[in-house]
mmCIF file of C-alpha atoms in Angstrom:
data_model
loop_
_atom_site.group_PDB
_atom_site.id
_atom_site.type_symbol
_atom_site.label_atom_id
_atom_site.label_comp_id
_atom_site.label_asym_id
_atom_site.label_seq_id
_atom_site.Cartn_x
_atom_site.Cartn_y
_atom_site.Cartn_z
ATOM 1 C CA MET E 1 0.762 -16.439 54.261
ATOM 2 C CA GLN E 2 -2.159 -18.403 52.914
ATOM 3 C CA LEU E 3 -3.666 -15.218 51.472
ATOM 4 C CA LEU E 4 -0.302 -14.371 49.893
ATOM 5 C CA ARG E 5 -0.122 -17.826 48.265
ATOM 6 C CA ARG E 6 -3.634 -17.394 46.845
ATOM 7 C CA ARG E 7 -2.712 -14.050 45.336
ATOM 8 C CA THR E 8 0.450 -15.398 43.773
ATOM 9 C CA ALA E 9 -1.429 -18.312 42.250
ATOM 10 C CA GLY E 10 -4.085 -15.940 40.946
ATOM 11 C CA GLU E 11 -1.476 -13.761 39.325
ATOM 12 C CA ALA E 12 0.097 -16.803 37.707
ATOM 13 C CA ILE E 13 -3.267 -17.875 36.321
ATOM 14 C CA PHE E 14 -3.923 -14.338 35.086
ATOM 15 C CA ASP E 15 -0.534 -14.185 33.370
ATOM 16 C CA PHE E 16 -1.134 -17.576 31.751
ATOM 17 C CA PHE E 17 -4.493 -16.601 30.257
ATOM 18 C CA ASN E 18 -3.178 -13.158 29.352
ATOM 19 C CA ASN E 19 -0.350 -14.754 27.354
ATOM 20 C CA ILE E 20 -2.798 -17.082 25.652
ATOM 21 C CA PHE E 21 -5.013 -14.134 24.788
ATOM 22 C CA MET E 22 -2.081 -12.177 23.326
ATOM 23 C CA LEU E 23 -1.046 -15.176 21.239
ATOM 24 C CA VAL E 24 -4.581 -15.459 19.879
ATOM 25 C CA ILE E 25 -4.614 -11.747 19.035
ATOM 26 C CA CYS E 26 -1.255 -12.038 17.266
ATOM 27 C CA PHE E 27 -2.426 -15.057 15.304
ATOM 28 C CA VAL E 28 -5.696 -13.412 14.258
ATOM 29 C CA THR E 29 -3.763 -10.320 13.192
ATOM 30 C CA LEU E 30 -0.886 -11.975 11.326
ATOM 31 C CA TYR E 31 -2.483 -15.052 9.775
ATOM 32 C CA PRO E 32 -4.481 -13.152 7.087
ATOM 33 C CA VAL E 33 -1.193 -11.572 5.954
ATOM 34 C CA TRP E 34 0.475 -14.990 5.874
ATOM 35 C CA TYR E 35 -2.502 -16.456 3.979
ATOM 36 C CA VAL E 36 -2.253 -13.789 1.273
ATOM 37 C CA LEU E 37 1.522 -14.281 1.014
ATOM 38 C CA VAL E 38 1.291 -18.081 0.733
ATOM 39 C CA ASN E 39 -1.454 -18.025 -1.883
ATOM 40 C CA SER E 40 0.362 -15.374 -3.927
ATOM 41 C CA PHE E 41 3.295 -17.791 -4.334
ATOM 42 C CA ASN E 42 1.053 -20.683 -5.329
ATOM 43 C CA GLU E 43 0.073 -21.448 -8.903
ATOM 44 C CA GLY E 44 -3.097 -19.496 -9.607
ATOM 45 C CA ALA E 45 -5.171 -22.308 -11.112
ATOM 46 C CA ASP E 46 -4.226 -24.676 -8.305
ATOM 47 C CA ALA E 47 -5.001 -22.043 -5.649
ATOM 48 C CA MET E 48 -8.572 -21.821 -6.975
ATOM 49 C CA ARG E 49 -9.139 -25.326 -5.579
ATOM 50 C CA GLY E 50 -8.624 -23.981 -2.062
ATOM 51 C CA GLY E 51 -7.122 -25.832 0.854
ATOM 52 C CA ILE E 52 -3.926 -23.748 0.993
ATOM 53 C CA TYR E 53 -3.442 -22.499 4.528
ATOM 54 C CA TRP E 54 0.202 -22.727 5.618
ATOM 55 C CA TRP E 55 2.497 -23.434 2.642
ATOM 56 C CA PRO E 56 2.218 -23.174 -1.149
ATOM 57 C CA ARG E 57 1.032 -26.446 -2.670
ATOM 58 C CA LEU E 58 2.513 -25.719 -6.117
ATOM 59 C CA PHE E 59 5.141 -22.999 -5.785
ATOM 60 C CA SER E 60 5.052 -20.543 -8.679
ATOM 61 C CA LEU E 61 6.258 -17.021 -9.468
ATOM 62 C CA ASP E 62 4.026 -16.651 -12.514
ATOM 63 C CA SER E 63 1.693 -14.158 -10.815
ATOM 64 C CA TYR E 64 4.600 -11.913 -9.819
ATOM 65 C CA GLN E 65 6.073 -12.242 -13.284
ATOM 66 C CA ALA E 66 2.753 -11.148 -14.754
ATOM 67 C CA VAL E 67 2.588 -8.171 -12.404
ATOM 68 C CA PHE E 68 6.105 -6.951 -13.179
ATOM 69 C CA ALA E 69 5.631 -7.555 -16.907
ATOM 70 C CA ASN E 70 2.685 -5.166 -16.945
ATOM 71 C CA SER E 71 3.875 -1.641 -17.765
ATOM 72 C CA GLY E 72 0.804 -0.097 -16.152
ATOM 73 C CA ILE E 73 1.651 -1.469 -12.733
ATOM 74 C CA MET E 74 5.290 -0.414 -12.963
ATOM 75 C CA THR E 75 4.239 3.114 -13.985
ATOM 76 C CA ALA E 76 1.799 3.236 -11.071
ATOM 77 C CA MET E 77 4.547 2.053 -8.713
ATOM 78 C CA GLY E 78 6.821 4.834 -9.955
ATOM 79 C CA VAL E 79 4.089 7.415 -9.336
ATOM 80 C CA THR E 80 3.561 6.055 -5.818
ATOM 81 C CA VAL E 81 7.264 6.170 -4.958
ATOM 82 C CA ALA E 82 7.598 9.700 -6.365
ATOM 83 C CA LYS E 83 4.561 11.100 -4.576
ATOM 84 C CA THR E 84 5.548 9.412 -1.305
ATOM 85 C CA LEU E 85 9.073 10.828 -1.329
ATOM 86 C CA ILE E 86 8.234 14.306 -2.618
ATOM 87 C CA GLY E 87 5.002 14.591 -0.652
ATOM 88 C CA THR E 88 6.643 13.547 2.622
ATOM 89 C CA ILE E 89 9.576 15.947 2.249
ATOM 90 C CA VAL E 90 7.342 18.891 1.326
ATOM 91 C CA HIS E 91 4.792 18.106 4.028
ATOM 92 C CA VAL E 92 7.363 17.756 6.806
ATOM 93 C CA PHE E 93 9.259 20.926 5.892
ATOM 94 C CA PHE E 94 6.165 23.092 5.348
ATOM 95 C CA THR E 95 4.314 21.866 8.451
ATOM 96 C CA ALA E 96 7.431 22.142 10.624
ATOM 97 C CA MET E 97 8.066 25.688 9.417
ATOM 98 C CA ILE E 98 4.538 26.789 10.335
ATOM 99 C CA ALA E 99 4.694 24.909 13.646
ATOM 100 C CA TYR E 100 7.935 26.704 14.512
ATOM 101 C CA ALA E 101 6.215 30.041 13.980
ATOM 102 C CA TYR E 102 3.221 28.905 16.060
ATOM 103 C CA SER E 103 5.527 27.849 18.890
ATOM 104 C CA ARG E 104 6.919 31.383 19.260
ATOM 105 C CA ARG E 105 5.243 33.233 22.123
ATOM 106 C CA GLU E 106 5.785 36.578 20.393
ATOM 107 C CA LEU E 107 3.633 35.591 17.394
ATOM 108 C CA ILE E 108 0.776 38.096 17.115
ATOM 109 C CA GLY E 109 -2.668 36.454 16.973
ATOM 110 C CA ARG E 110 -1.351 33.026 17.909
ATOM 111 C CA LYS E 111 -4.411 32.099 19.974
ATOM 112 C CA MET E 112 -6.751 33.025 17.137
ATOM 113 C CA TYR E 113 -4.733 30.947 14.664
ATOM 114 C CA MET E 114 -4.825 28.000 17.044
ATOM 115 C CA LEU E 115 -8.593 28.299 17.410
ATOM 116 C CA ILE E 116 -9.099 28.390 13.643
ATOM 117 C CA GLY E 117 -6.797 25.410 13.163
ATOM 118 C CA THR E 118 -8.506 23.420 15.918
ATOM 119 C CA ILE E 119 -11.884 23.914 14.233
ATOM 120 C CA THR E 120 -10.498 22.272 11.078
ATOM 121 C CA LEU E 121 -9.815 19.109 13.093
ATOM 122 C CA PHE E 122 -13.549 18.644 13.639
ATOM 123 C CA PHE E 123 -15.134 20.176 10.545
ATOM 124 C CA GLY E 124 -14.283 19.981 6.844
ATOM 125 C CA GLY E 125 -15.667 21.433 3.663
ATOM 126 C CA GLY E 126 -16.835 18.095 2.265
ATOM 127 C CA LEU E 127 -16.024 16.213 -0.901
ATOM 128 C CA ILE E 128 -17.906 18.352 -3.436
ATOM 129 C CA PRO E 129 -16.492 21.755 -2.310
ATOM 130 C CA THR E 130 -13.041 20.177 -2.162
ATOM 131 C CA TYR E 131 -13.399 18.802 -5.680
ATOM 132 C CA LEU E 132 -14.510 22.212 -6.971
ATOM 133 C CA LEU E 133 -11.542 23.841 -5.282
ATOM 134 C CA ILE E 134 -9.117 21.326 -6.766
ATOM 135 C CA ARG E 135 -10.673 21.880 -10.187
ATOM 136 C CA ASP E 136 -10.441 25.685 -9.926
ATOM 137 C CA LEU E 137 -6.808 25.417 -8.886
ATOM 138 C CA GLY E 138 -6.101 23.437 -12.044
ATOM 139 C CA LEU E 139 -4.904 20.355 -10.172
ATOM 140 C CA LEU E 140 -7.152 17.807 -11.867
ATOM 141 C CA ASP E 141 -5.085 15.233 -13.765
ATOM 142 C CA SER E 142 -1.923 16.731 -12.309
ATOM 143 C CA PHE E 143 0.790 15.092 -10.237
ATOM 144 C CA TRP E 144 0.695 18.060 -7.857
ATOM 145 C CA VAL E 145 -2.765 17.094 -6.653
ATOM 146 C CA TYR E 146 -0.947 14.543 -4.486
ATOM 147 C CA ILE E 147 1.437 17.143 -3.071
ATOM 148 C CA ILE E 148 -0.156 20.593 -2.655
ATOM 149 C CA PRO E 149 -3.412 19.684 -0.821
ATOM 150 C CA ALA E 150 -1.421 17.469 1.579
ATOM 151 C CA MET E 151 1.314 20.006 2.326
ATOM 152 C CA PHE E 152 -0.127 20.919 5.714
ATOM 153 C CA SER E 153 -1.786 19.064 8.572
ATOM 154 C CA PHE E 154 -2.851 20.813 11.764
ATOM 155 C CA PHE E 155 -2.650 17.554 13.711
ATOM 156 C CA ASP E 156 1.006 17.168 12.707
ATOM 157 C CA LEU E 157 1.549 20.844 13.538
ATOM 158 C CA ILE E 158 0.455 20.184 17.129
ATOM 159 C CA ILE E 159 3.028 17.389 17.441
ATOM 160 C CA PHE E 160 5.763 19.624 16.023
ATOM 161 C CA MET E 161 4.782 22.468 18.358
ATOM 162 C CA ALA E 162 4.951 20.242 21.427
ATOM 163 C CA PHE E 163 8.508 19.264 20.502
ATOM 164 C CA PHE E 164 9.682 22.768 19.569
ATOM 165 C CA ARG E 165 8.469 24.178 22.885
ATOM 166 C CA GLU E 166 10.749 21.761 24.735
ATOM 167 C CA LEU E 167 13.869 23.044 22.971
ATOM 168 C CA PRO E 168 16.009 25.336 25.144
ATOM 169 C CA ASP E 169 15.790 29.041 24.330
ATOM 170 C CA ALA E 170 19.572 29.304 24.661
ATOM 171 C CA LEU E 171 19.986 27.675 21.230
ATOM 172 C CA GLU E 172 18.086 30.426 19.463
ATOM 173 C CA GLU E 173 19.570 33.197 21.575
ATOM 174 C CA ALA E 174 23.102 32.085 20.748
ATOM 175 C CA ALA E 175 22.258 31.926 17.037
ATOM 176 C CA LYS E 176 20.715 35.404 17.061
ATOM 177 C CA ILE E 177 23.837 36.792 18.735
ATOM 178 C CA ASP E 178 25.824 35.346 15.830
ATOM 179 C CA GLY E 179 23.528 37.212 13.417
ATOM 180 C CA ALA E 180 21.270 34.358 12.231
ATOM 181 C CA ASN E 181 17.714 35.187 11.196
ATOM 182 C CA ASP E 182 14.635 33.122 12.019
ATOM 183 C CA PHE E 183 14.753 31.079 8.818
ATOM 184 C CA SER E 184 18.436 30.227 9.308
ATOM 185 C CA ILE E 185 17.752 29.231 12.919
ATOM 186 C CA PHE E 186 14.916 26.968 11.779
ATOM 187 C CA CYS E 187 16.904 25.254 9.010
ATOM 188 C CA ARG E 188 20.341 25.030 10.665
ATOM 189 C CA ILE E 189 19.475 24.540 14.335
ATOM 190 C CA VAL E 190 15.846 23.595 14.985
ATOM 191 C CA LEU E 191 15.400 20.932 12.296
ATOM 192 C CA PRO E 192 18.725 19.119 12.918
ATOM 193 C CA VAL E 193 17.949 18.701 16.636
ATOM 194 C CA SER E 194 14.341 17.663 15.904
ATOM 195 C CA MET E 195 15.061 14.397 14.090
ATOM 196 C CA PRO E 196 12.822 12.270 16.390
ATOM 197 C CA VAL E 197 9.702 14.293 15.625
ATOM 198 C CA VAL E 198 10.720 14.700 11.971
ATOM 199 C CA ALA E 199 11.035 10.917 11.651
ATOM 200 C CA THR E 200 7.673 10.458 13.377
ATOM 201 C CA ILE E 201 5.804 12.835 11.085
ATOM 202 C CA SER E 202 7.640 11.412 8.070
ATOM 203 C CA LEU E 203 6.347 7.974 9.024
ATOM 204 C CA PHE E 204 2.815 9.292 9.530
ATOM 205 C CA HIS E 205 2.669 11.076 6.204
ATOM 206 C CA GLY E 206 4.728 8.539 4.268
ATOM 207 C CA VAL E 207 2.301 5.763 5.185
ATOM 208 C CA TYR E 208 -0.605 8.020 4.235
ATOM 209 C CA GLN E 209 0.903 8.870 0.855
ATOM 210 C CA TRP E 210 1.757 5.246 0.124
ATOM 211 C CA ASN E 211 -1.700 3.905 1.025
ATOM 212 C CA ASP E 212 -3.759 6.734 -0.455
ATOM 213 C CA TYR E 213 -5.919 5.488 -3.313
ATOM 214 C CA PHE E 214 -8.829 7.916 -2.963
ATOM 215 C CA THR E 215 -7.013 10.955 -4.377
ATOM 216 C CA GLY E 216 -6.091 9.123 -7.573
ATOM 217 C CA MET E 217 -9.585 7.706 -7.897
ATOM 218 C CA ILE E 218 -11.355 11.074 -7.563
ATOM 219 C CA TYR E 219 -9.020 13.614 -9.159
ATOM 220 C CA ILE E 220 -7.026 11.603 -11.722
ATOM 221 C CA ASN E 221 -8.363 10.269 -15.019
ATOM 222 C CA ASN E 222 -4.981 9.868 -16.710
ATOM 223 C CA THR E 223 -3.885 6.277 -16.067
ATOM 224 C CA ASP E 224 -0.216 7.298 -16.284
ATOM 225 C CA LEU E 225 -0.662 9.405 -13.122
ATOM 226 C CA GLN E 226 -2.514 6.857 -11.026
ATOM 227 C CA PRO E 227 -0.678 5.452 -7.975
ATOM 228 C CA ILE E 228 -0.338 1.748 -7.331
ATOM 229 C CA GLN E 229 -3.049 1.733 -4.660
ATOM 230 C CA THR E 230 -5.604 3.174 -7.080
ATOM 231 C CA TYR E 231 -4.463 0.660 -9.689
ATOM 232 C CA LEU E 232 -4.881 -2.148 -7.182
ATOM 233 C CA TYR E 233 -8.300 -0.871 -6.197
ATOM 234 C CA ARG E 234 -9.449 -0.999 -9.804
ATOM 235 C CA VAL E 235 -7.968 -4.454 -10.317
ATOM 236 C CA VAL E 236 -9.827 -5.754 -7.280
ATOM 237 C CA ALA E 237 -13.013 -3.925 -8.253
ATOM 238 C CA GLN E 238 -13.003 -5.154 -11.832
ATOM 239 C CA SER E 239 -11.720 -8.665 -10.997
ATOM 240 C CA SER E 240 -9.942 -8.881 -14.324
ATOM 241 C CA SER E 241 -6.384 -9.865 -15.175
ATOM 242 C CA ASN E 242 -6.660 -10.199 -18.947
ATOM 243 C CA GLN E 243 -4.448 -7.195 -19.672
ATOM 244 C CA MET E 244 -1.756 -8.406 -17.277
ATOM 245 C CA MET E 245 -1.681 -11.913 -18.666
ATOM 246 C CA SER E 246 -1.556 -10.628 -22.229
ATOM 247 C CA ALA E 247 1.364 -8.386 -21.238
ATOM 248 C CA ALA E 248 3.375 -11.442 -20.166
ATOM 249 C CA PRO E 249 3.236 -13.806 -23.173
ATOM 250 C CA GLY E 250 5.766 -16.232 -21.664
ATOM 251 C CA ILE E 251 3.363 -17.191 -18.897
ATOM 252 C CA VAL E 252 0.926 -20.019 -19.348
ATOM 253 C CA ALA E 253 -2.492 -18.388 -19.051
ATOM 254 C CA GLN E 254 -3.907 -21.250 -17.026
ATOM 255 C CA SER E 255 -1.343 -20.714 -14.243
ATOM 256 C CA VAL E 256 -2.396 -17.105 -13.605
ATOM 257 C CA THR E 257 -5.860 -16.065 -12.470
ATOM 258 C CA SER E 258 -7.433 -12.776 -11.473
ATOM 259 C CA GLN E 259 -7.265 -13.867 -7.832
ATOM 260 C CA SER E 260 -3.529 -14.677 -7.987
ATOM 261 C CA ILE E 261 -2.893 -11.317 -9.665
ATOM 262 C CA LYS E 262 -4.730 -9.526 -6.843
ATOM 263 C CA LEU E 263 -2.773 -11.325 -4.154
ATOM 264 C CA ALA E 264 0.600 -10.740 -5.818
ATOM 265 C CA THR E 265 -0.185 -7.063 -6.330
ATOM 266 C CA MET E 266 -1.236 -6.660 -2.702
ATOM 267 C CA VAL E 267 2.024 -8.211 -1.522
ATOM 268 C CA ILE E 268 4.092 -5.961 -3.790
ATOM 269 C CA THR E 269 2.305 -2.794 -2.696
ATOM 270 C CA THR E 270 2.408 -3.640 1.012
ATOM 271 C CA LEU E 271 5.963 -4.956 1.314
ATOM 272 C CA PRO E 272 7.939 -1.661 1.008
ATOM 273 C CA ILE E 273 6.080 0.160 3.780
ATOM 274 C CA VAL E 274 6.179 -2.936 6.001
ATOM 275 C CA LEU E 275 9.968 -3.112 5.620
ATOM 276 C CA VAL E 276 10.422 0.566 6.474
ATOM 277 C CA TYR E 277 8.111 0.645 9.473
ATOM 278 C CA PRO E 278 10.256 -1.351 11.980
ATOM 279 C CA PHE E 279 13.201 1.036 11.529
ATOM 280 C CA LEU E 280 11.036 4.045 12.424
ATOM 281 C CA GLN E 281 8.824 2.470 15.072
ATOM 282 C CA LYS E 282 10.903 3.808 17.992
ATOM 283 C CA TYR E 283 10.408 7.339 16.653
ATOM 284 C CA PHE E 284 6.732 6.582 16.157
ATOM 285 C CA VAL E 285 6.324 5.653 19.844
ATOM 286 C CA LYS E 286 8.375 8.642 20.980
ATOM 287 C CA GLY E 287 6.317 10.949 18.788
ATOM 288 C CA LEU E 288 3.127 9.782 20.462
ATOM 289 C CA MET E 289 4.653 10.639 23.854
ATOM 290 C CA ILE E 290 5.789 14.138 22.869
ATOM 291 C CA GLY E 291 4.212 16.693 25.161
ATOM 292 C CA SER E 292 2.434 14.082 27.263
ATOM 293 C CA VAL E 293 4.688 14.573 30.294
ATOM 294 C CA LYS E 294 5.530 17.962 31.714
ATOM 295 C CA GLY E 295 8.537 18.403 33.962
#
């Protein structure tokens, strides 16, 4: 009994310190986000004095007004939304279609295709050969540079395959008896019953498309085709807000600084994907578990 009491007390102590540790981790993770949010709603000139940690000292929307008044940022936001929606739809459909073919046991050369695809997970051509390929394909300064190179991912294919292999063969057999071909079976039967994995891959690729700044920085020179993340990168790199402030003449220049512009832009670019993520998180967790347990 004495040994049992010691163990129970030890577990209680462990749980106490474990909870404290988790609270510290949560605070360290979330406070930088809160700090950026609070300072973005503070008057820019006043925020330069520092000392703002929990609440805005002088609440102001001037920085956000300057951001939304700038036509360049709104154009970049439109490009980001368009490439995220189109890129995610194309990527999910194209990758799922190839994964469905890979999941068929009667596919000739399936093992060889899998070996070739697996090699691409560990080795790539590099930046210079990729740039030359994009140039030769005529995708430089083109919106389709965001879509075509990202149409397929072998990692996502593996996740799709693991899900498709768990579908009962009776579904396809019944459809073939009714005269459906492989493409009709894929579009009308396989995809509708695969919404968990479709939502998971959509979340994966949607977050990638939304956060991708490198593609616009390397392959796009036309400012009208740059996404918001590339625009934000250049704002942060150049540390200049003169164009934004001049685009919003109703704002007192002293109330907006380059730092407040950066913070407001970061909040605007991060907020949409943060709002979407909680609704898809259950599919995200389920997608990670696909194929991990065999019955």
